[in-house]
XYZ file of C-alpha atoms in Angstrom:
675
model
C 0.000 0.000 0.000
C 2.856 2.373 0.802
C 4.507 1.761 -2.516
C 1.196 2.267 -4.276
C 0.596 5.548 -2.401
C 4.034 6.811 -3.256
C 3.514 5.995 -6.870
C 0.298 8.024 -6.983
C 1.976 10.982 -5.344
C 4.713 10.843 -7.900
C 2.184 10.775 -10.724
C 0.375 13.787 -9.301
C 3.551 15.704 -8.968
C 4.542 14.952 -12.531
C 1.066 15.800 -13.814
C 0.296 12.260 -15.176
C -2.887 11.004 -13.506
C -3.333 7.847 -15.584
C -3.798 4.579 -13.774
C -0.606 2.740 -12.888
C -2.185 -0.583 -13.900
C -1.431 -1.764 -17.352
C -4.405 -1.615 -19.697
C -5.360 -4.752 -21.584
C -4.015 -4.669 -25.078
C -6.513 -4.788 -27.932
C -6.388 -7.544 -30.501
C -4.156 -6.821 -33.380
C -6.070 -6.099 -36.533
C -3.633 -8.191 -38.513
C -4.858 -11.414 -36.861
C -8.022 -11.683 -38.926
C -6.367 -10.999 -42.246
C -3.780 -13.639 -41.416
C -6.586 -16.172 -40.896
C -8.296 -15.147 -44.102
C -5.015 -15.464 -45.952
C -4.523 -18.940 -44.586
C -8.054 -19.948 -45.691
C -7.442 -18.426 -49.091
C -4.253 -20.429 -49.374
C -6.129 -23.613 -48.475
C -8.746 -22.877 -51.090
C -6.094 -21.997 -53.600
C -4.602 -25.446 -53.187
C -7.811 -26.999 -54.552
C -7.523 -25.158 -57.876
C -5.618 -26.353 -60.879
C -5.009 -24.792 -64.269
C -5.914 -26.284 -67.638
C -4.846 -24.141 -70.561
C -6.233 -20.685 -69.814
C -8.945 -21.818 -67.423
C -8.898 -22.260 -63.685
C -10.906 -25.116 -62.131
C -11.610 -25.991 -58.547
C -10.591 -29.416 -57.335
C -12.953 -30.960 -54.778
C -11.335 -32.980 -51.979
C -12.285 -36.641 -51.676
C -13.934 -36.053 -48.297
C -16.333 -33.535 -49.849
C -17.334 -36.071 -52.481
C -17.979 -38.666 -49.826
C -20.127 -36.253 -47.841
C -22.238 -35.496 -50.880
C -22.865 -39.161 -51.618
C -23.577 -40.079 -48.052
C -26.590 -42.361 -47.743
C -29.548 -41.205 -45.621
C -30.453 -42.967 -42.423
C -33.777 -44.184 -43.888
C -35.207 -44.442 -47.402
C -38.859 -44.096 -48.423
C -39.263 -46.704 -51.130
C -42.528 -45.196 -52.442
C -41.440 -41.610 -53.047
C -37.638 -41.672 -53.397
C -36.763 -41.600 -57.117
C -33.087 -42.351 -56.425
C -34.154 -45.648 -54.916
C -36.088 -46.365 -58.101
C -32.938 -45.724 -60.141
C -31.036 -48.092 -57.889
C -33.683 -50.765 -58.425
C -33.244 -50.253 -62.168
C -29.547 -51.016 -61.798
C -30.283 -54.136 -59.728
C -32.877 -55.245 -62.319
C -30.345 -54.908 -65.127
C -27.893 -57.106 -63.208
C -30.658 -59.620 -62.502
C -31.721 -59.804 -66.165
C -28.078 -60.287 -67.193
C -27.877 -63.361 -65.015
C -31.315 -64.674 -66.023
C -30.735 -64.450 -69.776
C -27.009 -65.164 -70.131
C -26.355 -67.868 -67.530
C -28.543 -70.436 -69.418
C -27.078 -69.237 -72.724
C -23.456 -69.668 -71.501
C -24.324 -72.973 -69.894
C -25.711 -74.581 -73.092
C -24.338 -72.766 -76.118
C -20.583 -72.712 -76.748
C -20.315 -68.932 -76.559
C -18.035 -68.887 -73.499
C -14.531 -69.720 -74.672
C -11.124 -69.454 -73.006
C -10.406 -66.398 -75.130
C -13.300 -64.316 -73.733
C -13.501 -65.776 -70.224
C -12.050 -62.690 -68.576
C -14.816 -60.501 -70.069
C -17.496 -62.786 -68.644
C -15.698 -62.876 -65.310
C -15.484 -59.063 -65.024
C -19.200 -58.721 -65.801
C -20.071 -61.368 -63.223
C -18.014 -59.605 -60.556
C -19.786 -56.301 -61.343
C -23.208 -57.920 -60.927
C -22.115 -59.501 -57.654
C -20.967 -56.126 -56.321
C -24.372 -54.643 -57.143
C -26.056 -57.523 -55.320
C -23.867 -57.035 -52.239
C -24.378 -53.257 -52.112
C -28.107 -53.729 -52.323
C -28.120 -56.270 -49.510
C -25.720 -54.437 -47.178
C -26.361 -50.736 -47.820
C -29.790 -50.163 -49.371
C -32.240 -52.790 -48.144
C -31.456 -52.322 -44.395
C -32.437 -48.634 -44.756
C -35.907 -49.092 -46.228
C -38.734 -47.690 -44.120
C -41.685 -49.866 -43.134
C -44.987 -49.413 -41.338
C -45.587 -50.939 -37.933
C -48.856 -50.377 -36.125
C -49.664 -47.425 -38.386
C -46.342 -45.667 -37.658
C -43.527 -45.224 -40.170
C -40.386 -46.686 -38.648
C -37.173 -44.730 -39.332
C -34.881 -46.017 -36.593
C -31.804 -47.641 -38.142
C -31.635 -50.519 -35.674
C -35.310 -51.270 -36.150
C -34.930 -51.155 -39.944
C -32.031 -53.593 -39.902
C -33.877 -55.963 -37.590
C -36.949 -55.902 -39.821
C -34.948 -56.640 -42.983
C -33.020 -59.507 -41.415
C -36.239 -61.159 -40.281
C -37.849 -61.042 -43.757
C -37.917 -63.658 -46.518
C -36.328 -61.172 -48.866
C -33.149 -61.194 -46.783
C -32.944 -64.980 -46.972
C -33.297 -64.917 -50.766
C -30.720 -62.139 -51.060
C -28.232 -64.113 -48.988
C -28.850 -67.218 -51.091
C -28.363 -65.228 -54.297
C -24.894 -64.006 -53.288
C -23.547 -67.282 -51.934
C -20.023 -67.568 -53.402
C -20.348 -70.850 -55.250
C -17.881 -69.371 -57.707
C -15.059 -70.854 -55.621
C -15.820 -74.151 -57.285
C -14.249 -72.649 -60.408
C -10.952 -73.638 -58.851
C -11.930 -77.308 -58.818
C -14.328 -77.757 -61.756
C -13.326 -75.003 -64.128
C -15.144 -71.852 -65.224
C -18.646 -73.301 -65.408
C -21.653 -70.900 -65.286
C -23.767 -73.494 -63.521
C -22.287 -72.341 -60.215
C -23.946 -68.958 -60.731
C -27.501 -70.243 -61.017
C -28.274 -69.027 -57.510
C -28.095 -65.424 -58.805
C -31.568 -65.919 -60.292
C -33.058 -66.084 -56.777
C -33.004 -62.299 -56.477
C -36.371 -62.002 -58.225
C -37.953 -59.923 -55.421
C -36.082 -56.797 -56.513
C -37.212 -57.333 -60.100
C -40.910 -57.460 -59.176
C -40.508 -54.543 -56.764
C -39.069 -52.433 -59.584
C -42.021 -53.323 -61.824
C -44.504 -52.344 -59.118
C -42.896 -48.956 -58.413
C -42.482 -48.154 -62.083
C -46.145 -48.855 -62.828
C -47.254 -46.625 -59.955
C -45.527 -43.537 -61.390
C -46.295 -44.045 -65.088
C -49.150 -42.174 -66.750
C -49.951 -45.101 -69.059
C -48.948 -48.136 -67.039
C -50.702 -50.567 -69.385
C -48.019 -49.905 -72.026
C -45.338 -51.169 -69.652
C -47.507 -54.146 -68.707
C -47.789 -55.140 -72.353
C -44.010 -54.822 -72.776
C -43.394 -56.838 -69.630
C -45.766 -59.621 -70.714
C -44.067 -59.714 -74.105
C -40.727 -60.035 -72.275
C -42.088 -63.017 -70.329
C -43.031 -64.699 -73.609
C -39.637 -64.017 -75.163
C -37.844 -65.348 -72.077
C -39.894 -68.538 -72.188
C -38.933 -69.034 -75.833
C -35.301 -68.317 -74.897
C -35.293 -71.078 -72.273
C -36.985 -73.467 -74.723
C -34.319 -72.727 -77.354
C -31.568 -73.449 -74.820
C -33.215 -76.742 -73.844
C -33.599 -77.760 -77.517
C -29.909 -77.127 -78.192
C -29.011 -79.140 -75.097
C -31.224 -82.034 -76.343
C -29.644 -81.826 -79.810
C -26.177 -81.887 -78.281
C -27.196 -84.844 -76.121
C -28.479 -86.788 -79.155
C -25.711 -85.534 -81.395
C -25.682 -82.493 -83.631
C -27.097 -83.499 -87.011
C -27.566 -87.160 -86.015
C -31.293 -87.150 -86.911
C -33.710 -84.953 -88.766
C -35.317 -83.784 -85.535
C -32.175 -82.381 -83.875
C -30.277 -79.226 -84.814
C -28.112 -79.897 -87.856
C -25.314 -77.484 -86.918
C -25.831 -75.108 -89.823
C -26.226 -71.326 -89.581
C -26.457 -69.359 -86.343
C -26.969 -71.801 -83.505
C -29.083 -69.553 -81.291
C -31.360 -68.199 -84.047
C -32.069 -71.672 -85.487
C -32.919 -73.068 -82.055
C -35.030 -70.026 -81.177
C -36.988 -70.411 -84.431
C -37.674 -74.069 -83.588
C -38.834 -73.063 -80.063
C -41.282 -70.493 -81.470
C -42.881 -73.016 -83.859
C -43.102 -75.626 -81.093
C -44.625 -73.490 -78.338
C -47.080 -71.736 -80.646
C -47.922 -75.145 -82.205
C -47.600 -73.904 -85.761
C -46.678 -77.346 -87.057
C -44.495 -78.422 -89.973
C -41.726 -79.723 -87.710
C -39.757 -82.905 -88.461
C -41.012 -86.009 -86.699
C -39.000 -87.210 -83.675
C -37.118 -90.471 -84.291
C -35.991 -91.819 -80.922
C -37.876 -92.367 -77.674
C -35.979 -89.479 -76.064
C -37.034 -87.180 -78.886
C -40.675 -88.287 -78.668
C -40.852 -87.770 -74.895
C -39.087 -84.413 -75.194
C -41.461 -83.275 -77.929
C -44.559 -84.316 -75.942
C -43.392 -82.461 -72.847
C -42.549 -79.488 -74.992
C -46.033 -79.433 -76.553
C -47.793 -79.705 -73.190
C -45.687 -76.990 -71.589
C -46.052 -74.823 -74.706
C -49.844 -74.985 -74.646
C -49.951 -74.177 -70.930
C -47.410 -71.349 -71.025
C -48.677 -69.815 -74.232
C -52.337 -69.869 -73.134
C -51.379 -68.303 -69.789
C -49.462 -65.513 -71.471
C -52.245 -64.868 -73.983
C -54.778 -64.688 -71.126
C -52.550 -62.281 -69.242
C -52.148 -60.153 -72.340
C -55.921 -60.060 -72.770
C -56.355 -58.936 -69.173
C -53.784 -56.190 -69.618
C -55.389 -54.882 -72.803
C -58.884 -55.216 -71.329
C -57.895 -53.218 -68.238
C -56.287 -50.572 -70.439
C -59.435 -50.153 -72.562
C -62.047 -50.662 -69.816
C -63.014 -46.977 -69.657
C -63.302 -46.737 -73.422
C -65.460 -49.861 -73.543
C -67.803 -48.421 -70.911
C -67.984 -45.206 -72.912
C -68.873 -47.066 -76.092
C -71.514 -49.149 -74.319
C -73.140 -46.041 -72.815
C -73.116 -44.267 -76.173
C -74.606 -47.299 -77.973
C -77.440 -47.551 -75.434
C -78.222 -43.847 -75.804
C -78.284 -44.054 -79.600
C -80.539 -47.111 -79.444
C -82.920 -45.229 -77.142
C -83.057 -42.227 -79.498
C -83.741 -44.450 -82.500
C -86.512 -46.264 -80.639
C -88.395 -43.024 -79.912
C -87.589 -41.397 -83.285
C -85.627 -38.487 -81.883
C -84.816 -35.852 -84.577
C -81.474 -36.208 -86.294
C -80.178 -32.810 -85.179
C -80.733 -33.754 -81.541
C -79.024 -37.102 -82.076
C -76.037 -35.382 -83.640
C -75.711 -33.054 -80.639
C -75.845 -36.014 -78.257
C -73.111 -37.786 -80.220
C -71.017 -34.617 -80.215
C -71.394 -34.323 -76.449
C -70.224 -37.910 -75.944
C -67.224 -37.514 -78.219
C -66.081 -34.206 -76.730
C -66.526 -35.402 -73.131
C -64.453 -38.503 -73.807
C -61.728 -36.610 -75.673
C -61.435 -33.897 -72.996
C -61.448 -35.944 -69.775
C -61.373 -39.635 -70.831
C -64.448 -40.369 -68.733
C -68.110 -39.433 -68.667
C -68.355 -38.541 -64.970
C -65.401 -37.562 -62.791
C -67.337 -38.312 -59.605
C -67.314 -42.034 -60.435
C -63.540 -42.035 -60.173
C -63.319 -39.945 -56.995
C -65.993 -41.895 -55.113
C -63.609 -44.860 -54.732
C -61.083 -42.709 -52.850
C -61.302 -41.741 -49.152
C -62.564 -38.263 -48.309
C -59.089 -36.967 -47.501
C -57.788 -38.011 -50.914
C -60.849 -36.527 -52.630
C -60.284 -33.258 -50.802
C -56.595 -33.207 -51.752
C -57.450 -33.649 -55.428
C -60.273 -31.115 -55.497
C -58.221 -28.515 -53.611
C -55.424 -28.753 -56.159
C -57.856 -28.559 -59.083
C -60.595 -26.122 -58.017
C -59.468 -24.127 -54.958
C -57.764 -21.459 -57.054
C -61.057 -20.882 -58.884
C -63.267 -20.771 -55.769
C -60.906 -18.342 -54.045
C -61.699 -15.763 -56.753
C -65.417 -15.700 -55.898
C -66.111 -12.481 -53.993
C -69.114 -13.998 -52.244
C -67.052 -16.664 -50.449
C -64.150 -14.497 -49.323
C -63.824 -14.476 -45.541
C -65.848 -17.671 -45.055
C -64.730 -20.655 -43.019
C -61.972 -22.592 -44.783
C -63.537 -25.925 -43.879
C -66.816 -24.768 -45.403
C -64.954 -23.994 -48.634
C -63.468 -27.503 -48.573
C -66.894 -29.074 -48.077
C -68.203 -27.032 -50.968
C -65.350 -28.175 -53.217
C -66.351 -31.791 -52.642
C -69.902 -31.038 -53.859
C -69.018 -29.306 -57.128
C -70.247 -31.052 -60.269
C -68.675 -30.811 -63.717
C -70.966 -30.226 -66.708
C -70.019 -29.943 -70.385
C -71.998 -27.591 -72.670
C -71.927 -27.663 -76.459
C -71.562 -24.533 -78.613
C -74.816 -22.564 -78.526
C -76.281 -24.367 -75.495
C -78.187 -22.157 -73.053
C -76.562 -22.261 -69.644
C -79.427 -20.197 -68.198
C -82.308 -18.228 -69.700
C -83.735 -14.844 -68.857
C -86.650 -14.979 -66.432
C -86.023 -18.450 -65.037
C -85.478 -19.017 -61.334
C -81.777 -19.270 -60.557
C -80.880 -22.267 -58.404
C -77.203 -22.814 -59.306
C -73.893 -21.030 -59.300
C -71.578 -21.570 -62.281
C -67.775 -21.530 -62.385
C -66.092 -21.655 -65.779
C -63.462 -24.361 -65.650
C -62.686 -24.443 -69.359
C -64.013 -22.544 -72.377
C -66.050 -19.341 -72.673
C -69.674 -18.212 -72.248
C -71.468 -15.134 -73.568
C -74.072 -12.987 -71.799
C -76.784 -11.846 -74.235
C -79.086 -8.845 -73.882
C -80.392 -5.862 -75.769
C -83.812 -5.244 -77.291
C -83.771 -8.431 -79.351
C -81.890 -10.514 -76.764
C -79.113 -11.346 -79.245
C -76.570 -8.644 -78.418
C -73.397 -9.909 -76.709
C -72.988 -7.864 -73.538
C -69.883 -9.566 -72.156
C -67.787 -12.695 -72.724
C -66.720 -14.652 -69.635
C -63.589 -16.815 -69.794
C -62.056 -19.584 -67.678
C -62.054 -18.720 -63.971
C -65.088 -16.408 -64.130
C -68.101 -16.955 -61.848
C -71.751 -16.048 -62.412
C -75.079 -16.856 -60.763
C -73.684 -16.762 -57.216
C -76.449 -14.448 -55.942
C -79.144 -17.027 -56.693
C -77.691 -19.359 -54.068
C -78.775 -17.088 -51.208
C -81.911 -15.517 -52.722
C -85.169 -15.578 -50.770
C -88.369 -17.399 -51.590
C -88.941 -17.926 -55.252
C -85.261 -17.543 -55.984
C -83.592 -14.871 -58.015
C -84.727 -14.622 -61.620
C -82.098 -14.476 -64.318
C -81.782 -11.111 -65.959
C -80.089 -12.246 -69.180
C -79.452 -15.248 -71.390
C -76.113 -17.017 -71.045
C -74.952 -19.342 -73.821
C -71.808 -21.398 -74.341
C -69.383 -19.905 -76.842
C -67.723 -23.071 -78.096
C -67.295 -26.096 -75.857
C -67.441 -25.103 -72.192
C -66.834 -27.118 -69.030
C -68.598 -25.545 -66.024
C -68.581 -26.411 -62.340
C -72.026 -26.092 -60.739
C -73.169 -25.786 -57.128
C -76.903 -25.883 -56.470
C -78.794 -24.024 -53.767
C -79.909 -27.116 -51.856
C -76.351 -28.374 -51.476
C -75.137 -25.014 -50.152
C -77.946 -24.878 -47.604
C -77.012 -28.359 -46.366
C -73.436 -27.180 -45.893
C -74.337 -23.906 -44.150
C -76.295 -25.774 -41.469
C -72.953 -26.646 -39.860
C -71.419 -23.163 -40.313
C -73.802 -20.505 -38.876
C -71.160 -17.745 -38.837
C -70.421 -18.225 -42.519
C -74.152 -18.251 -43.224
C -74.592 -14.825 -41.602
C -71.650 -13.450 -43.543
C -72.997 -14.796 -46.822
C -76.427 -13.307 -46.149
C -74.904 -9.864 -45.584
C -72.842 -10.081 -48.739
C -75.803 -11.323 -50.729
C -77.980 -8.399 -49.620
C -75.252 -5.937 -50.619
C -74.761 -7.560 -54.013
C -78.508 -7.667 -54.611
C -78.770 -3.923 -53.959
C -75.951 -3.262 -56.387
C -77.576 -5.352 -59.099
C -81.115 -4.009 -58.502
C -82.455 -1.713 -61.265
C -82.091 1.958 -60.532
C -85.274 3.792 -59.520
C -86.578 6.821 -61.370
C -84.773 9.986 -60.428
C -86.885 12.670 -58.733
C -86.616 16.336 -59.809
C -84.587 18.635 -57.548
C -86.586 20.253 -54.736
C -86.426 24.006 -54.696
C -87.150 26.619 -52.035
C -88.461 25.421 -48.699
C -89.666 22.115 -50.109
C -86.611 20.334 -48.736
C -87.964 20.888 -45.190
C -90.840 18.481 -45.789
C -90.411 14.754 -46.396
C -91.276 13.533 -49.907
C -94.742 12.094 -50.488
C -94.926 8.332 -50.532
C -95.651 6.651 -53.834
C -99.114 5.231 -54.446
C -99.197 1.447 -53.828
C -98.997 -0.636 -56.976
C -102.243 -2.481 -56.185
C -104.169 0.802 -56.252
C -102.591 1.734 -59.551
C -103.531 -1.598 -61.048
C -107.116 -1.517 -59.754
C -107.800 2.084 -60.700
C -106.284 1.748 -64.131
C -104.151 4.823 -63.585
C -100.882 5.787 -61.983
C -99.644 8.597 -59.808
C -101.795 11.535 -58.664
C -104.584 11.002 -61.215
C -105.498 7.612 -59.791
C -105.393 8.800 -56.194
C -107.565 11.867 -57.008
C -110.126 9.666 -58.660
C -110.242 7.386 -55.639
C -110.815 10.308 -53.214
C -113.519 11.790 -55.442
C -115.410 8.515 -55.487
C -115.153 8.291 -51.712
C -116.600 11.832 -51.244
C -119.505 11.101 -53.615
C -120.332 7.935 -51.742
C -120.284 9.751 -48.361
C -122.635 12.518 -49.638
C -125.045 9.962 -51.100
C -125.174 8.025 -47.844
C -125.988 11.217 -45.900
C -128.878 11.973 -48.267
C -130.277 8.501 -47.867
C -130.069 8.718 -44.077
C -131.864 12.104 -43.972
C -134.653 10.867 -46.273
C -135.169 7.765 -44.187
C -135.434 9.921 -41.015
C -138.010 12.167 -42.697
C -140.166 9.198 -43.708
C -140.057 7.808 -40.175
C -141.363 11.139 -38.769
C -144.238 11.277 -41.264
C -145.263 7.739 -40.452
C -145.304 8.350 -36.711
C -147.413 11.583 -37.054
C -150.004 9.882 -39.279
C -150.392 7.047 -36.819
C -150.905 9.418 -33.865
C -153.672 11.382 -35.685
C -155.537 8.231 -36.608
C -155.546 6.884 -33.071
C -156.781 10.224 -31.648
C -159.744 10.448 -34.048
C -160.902 6.936 -33.322
C -160.688 7.459 -29.591
C -162.871 10.602 -29.636
C -165.596 8.960 -31.717
C -165.959 5.939 -29.499
C -165.475 7.549 -26.147
C -169.204 7.180 -25.318
C -169.448 3.475 -25.887
C -168.828 0.848 -23.263
C -165.524 -0.489 -22.221
C -165.990 -3.861 -23.889
C -167.005 -2.441 -27.251
C -164.262 0.132 -27.047
C -161.597 -2.545 -26.598
C -162.993 -4.539 -29.478
C -163.006 -1.461 -31.635
C -159.370 -0.645 -30.684
C -158.347 -4.174 -31.480
C -160.012 -3.968 -34.844
C -158.474 -0.581 -35.606
C -154.979 -1.709 -34.531
C -154.572 -3.881 -37.549
C -155.070 -1.125 -40.126
C -152.605 1.094 -38.268
C -150.019 -1.625 -38.324
C -150.666 -2.130 -41.988
C -150.191 1.570 -42.546
C -146.921 1.446 -40.629
C -145.727 -1.550 -42.549
C -146.644 0.074 -45.822
C -144.738 3.195 -44.858
C -141.668 1.142 -43.909
C -141.871 -0.761 -47.165
C -142.143 2.466 -48.982
C -139.027 3.811 -47.281
C -137.180 0.628 -47.984
C -138.217 0.763 -51.600
C -136.903 4.276 -51.839
C -133.629 3.199 -50.288
C -133.503 0.201 -52.574
C -134.085 2.432 -55.571
C -131.414 4.898 -54.492
C -128.710 2.419 -53.319
C -127.826 0.936 -56.675
C -127.257 4.436 -58.060
C -124.706 5.263 -55.329
C -123.097 1.911 -55.657
C -123.103 2.291 -59.399
C -121.164 5.527 -59.004
C -118.501 3.775 -56.929
C -118.210 0.865 -59.339
C -115.298 0.990 -61.747
C -115.968 -1.019 -64.868
C -112.762 -2.029 -66.644
C -113.037 -2.421 -70.369
C -115.775 -4.769 -71.578
C -115.600 -7.161 -68.599
C -118.674 -8.031 -66.484
C -117.004 -7.226 -63.197
C -117.600 -4.221 -60.928
C -115.289 -2.823 -58.311
C -116.850 -1.557 -55.040
C -114.673 0.462 -52.670
C -115.833 1.366 -49.156
C -114.208 2.661 -45.978
C -115.140 1.964 -42.353
C -113.665 3.040 -39.007
C -111.069 0.692 -37.563
C -110.788 -0.630 -34.005
C -107.733 1.547 -33.513
C -108.229 5.264 -33.080
C -107.470 7.477 -36.016
C -107.434 4.717 -38.615
C -109.869 3.502 -41.259
C -110.197 0.253 -43.166
C -110.434 0.317 -46.952
C -112.563 -2.533 -48.379
C -112.470 -3.465 -52.079
C -115.007 -5.899 -53.569
C -115.293 -7.290 -57.056
C -118.786 -8.452 -58.116
C -120.105 -9.994 -61.269
C -122.789 -8.073 -63.174
C -126.011 -9.767 -64.029
C -126.260 -10.879 -67.646
C -128.956 -9.046 -69.611
């Protein structure tokens, strides 16, 4: 501490107040460039010059890293594995075709033995690589799970029959060359690797667009291989009997293989014209050859028929359906122009999609696969529809599964003006034209692939939405349709999407509604008062007029009827007063004349006189009623509105309603009496 204190004092005295402790030194900036230079030198070592060009040389370790095998291989989707199977299949076919040939025919000589040996070693290396490196890495399914663990994959392969055949196919029986010479018979076990050959055929068919072409080629290869084996056996039999010893055996002239192959073809196909066998061995051999030829050849022909039948099954169904339709049209004498259009529809549908109904193909797939296909094909089109934007994605998927494809011929009406719209149309292929104008033949717009029309009719109210124009197909058109009933079944499960669609439909309907008549501008203080409501259409129709004229006529008729009713009521009151006064005078006169008579006679007289008074009263009432009856038809006749030459009359009357301040308007239509 003392030394430290003294050091500080000395620093203060000298005017240097920096810390006595040494500061950590910063890294030298030359360190990084030195590293970069070293890396550049390493990279420079991998370049070499050829003429005027400079190429980079990749180290061996980099090559090995690039060709490093994955831990697991998916045999169904990995195309590199398919290429490897092709290589294994080539090696297998080499052994299958050439081992019998080398075993029987004298094509393997001491001069070319080393070529055969090198090829055999190459095929054996391919077999070993497949068994040790590729097959133990193939994925498999266990309990629904895809197994990718390397130990589990190896254990599964070693416990399979394929592993046993692979081991048997690579057994080194070639060591017997040292004891028995270079004989190809010791390589016959290489033919046991047939599992890879059939696996290659299966994977290749699954990725080909026209797999039946490969099946035909493969079946033809089976036939040629059978003839190849038969030719080898015939040459072996000829060599056993002696070349040229009899007429039946090979005479040793010409190309050995071609002559024997020609004999095998004529024998298996049973063409005939062959020399007769001479010895018992030849007879037995020929009989066995005939029997095996009939069996093998018939099996191959049946397989070929199945392959061709499966390849043309759809076309046969199309032809059968078309023949039945044509027979039906001929039975009911359908016009020729209609028949020609039906034939054209069949031909175009088959040429465009190779099937009559796409739903028949998709129905065999599970729902998830159907959805995957329809999403890839039609989702891009549905996403362009403004009506369905913002809806539930799952609802869109359900709707995609319900779309139906329909083909229209040139000039076919997709929809007509005035009909109730029940479908939405999406143009998948082709064009349609919207017609309008005064004559209905003017092309208003042309819609191309991807366009949508008729979507408002899906959410219209009762009675649907009537079409406002004719839509025809311009050329061949393939449309996707979705009907109203199907959409309603889908929206039951998606209430939020249903509300959204209803809002959008109401907005679109307002946009497409015809514009109302424009009202003249309101001047002065008229803008302070609300506009007068338009006369109801039913009044306009009944009155035969429109606007203010019809309403004025209706009010005038109402006032005339009210005045007439008041007159009738006042006249009836006046008649009642006259009748009552006449009756009172009559009773008074009779009473004064008979006042002197007795009570009994007076009552009899009053009873007798009561009847005439009642008669007088009744006559007066009848008279009033007659007057009313005479006057009523005139008032009613004024309110009646005859229309044209019809025999109907319109009677309009108004009465007070149960609610205060309201009246009920009653309209009656009556038939006139025939004169």
